[in-house]
Amino acid sequence: MHRNIDRLGIALACCGGLFLVLPGCAQKAEVTGNRPTPAAAASPADPVGAGAIRGSVRIDGPVPKPRALKMTTDPACTAAHPEGFASQEVVADASGNLANVIVYVKEGLGNRTFDAPKTALELDQQGCVYVPHVVALMTGQPLRVKNSDRTLHNVHSASKNNREWNRSQTPGAPIIEEVFSHEELAIAMKCNVHPWMKSYVAVFQHPYFAVSGANGSFEIKNLPPGTYTIEAWHEKYGTLRQTVTLGAKEAKSLSFAFRPATGGN
Amino acid sequence: MSPRYHAGLHRYAIFVAVCTFLLLIAGALVTSNDAALSVPDWPLSYGTLTPPMVGGIVYEHSHRVIAATVGLFTIILAVWTWTAEERRWLRWLSLAALGAVIAQGILGGLTVMLNLHYGMPVAHACLAQIFFGTVVGIALFTSRWWITTQPQLTDIGSPSVHRLALFNAGVIFVQVIFGAGFRHRDIPIWPHVVGAFAVTATVTWTAIVLRRRFSASRQISRVRLLLHSIFGVQFVLGLAAWWSRLTTADAPQPMLRMIVLTVTHTVAGALTFACAVAVVLLCYRLVPRGGEAVEARRAEAALS
């Protein structure tokens, strides 16, 4: 009988060994690394004939009630919001005007390349909430993440197309500066210390994008004449698309309406 | 000659098994609270042994501390077994348990350092179950019951009860892998659902065979009933956990009912697997395999 137990032990050990080897094959790497984008000659759009697309985004249907976040796991977070704080997932006014929607040129720019602005965009952690909730920037443009709170955070860039990173940021710790090399819509920025903390960072290879404001309005400026596919992206409601043809120095108006029950239209 | 019984060692092995079960609960809480990456560094937490215990750090750091403690307990278990036990295979098994807990610690570190990629969380979750099963096995092997002479049973059916019990434990372990894969978002739900029906079939089959062939054995009847009961509860918990996930999928943060039900389902899965391991071991202990049965009959005949 003990010989059988011996054999059983050996078999279990072999299974264990195999088991330790297998995970390496289990999942392909999602990490692509922040390699610099290959240099290409920039061909900036002609500012003389450039136009603009303005418009608004709204919810087509009843506006969902804001949902309160439970921050009780960290007294510093509770103290920052004595009257409570609502989730930023859907931010809309009474008329249904929807904020935090990224509106951008999806198609129509051809092979043009664009230089990234040197100015950094800032993502702050205030009261255990990322501010702003949605950030859009260009590849190569710096993103500066800071912690204005009296508690610590981990800043986790859950990227799929860029290098994923996760860093701690204690109160008063230096600003984390990162650059994204690849287009991505949209990178979820999370804090796992406070699991309600989430923001989105959209990265584009061109400058033709905007994030809708509190009244749902947006403006994409300096767009050269042409026919474009314009997409609106919302973290909960998904995407909507429209095609627009823009003449020289022309300003066109677009309106996007998300239907909560069905996602986009 | 029977090996000597070491009451202290046996009680200590049970203690380590209980601590390991608590560790499984702590680990499941980390996942359900989405707290695995709340501490970005490893092995220290925020560069210290005593980070601020707020938010997700409570779960992740507690898990690390309990894991380190269980690791320490396992070292003691291995040393104690190595020095007190005369059964060589059991001494090696205790070392294997030590190796598993060390590997498990490294996997936990890699899970954090690699941001939950490369299947690390699934490997970490599944090795936890193997380690738990091993410690439960050591507790059983060091018991007085195991080393005293037991009436041997005869298995005349096909497949043999040993093969069936091993198959049953194997199917449950595959289901554990599917569950971990789904829980860590590496695979969809359907393999786990299919697995649930496969486990239902194999557990039922195993129980029927054990009942038909060994209804007279009190030990086998007990472990059979235990396996069936735990699995029944686990099946219902699985449905409840799935319901909690569906109804809280839209929530901006992990909700209490989802945490409670998914954690309970996860640790009940570990109990189911450990129970299946116990069934395997009891079958090997009480039912001689084909060749051994013939040898035993010859020995009996020679004696008479």
XYZ file of C-alpha atoms in Angstrom, chain A residues 68-73 85 196, chain B residues 253 255-256:
11
model
C -23.110 57.272 -4.362
C -19.640 55.863 -3.787
C -18.813 54.094 -0.531
C -15.480 55.440 0.630
C -15.624 54.105 4.174
C -12.541 51.913 3.769
C -19.685 61.688 -3.590
C -13.989 53.139 -6.977
C -16.998 49.337 -6.920
C -20.297 45.198 -3.667
C -20.614 43.317 -0.390
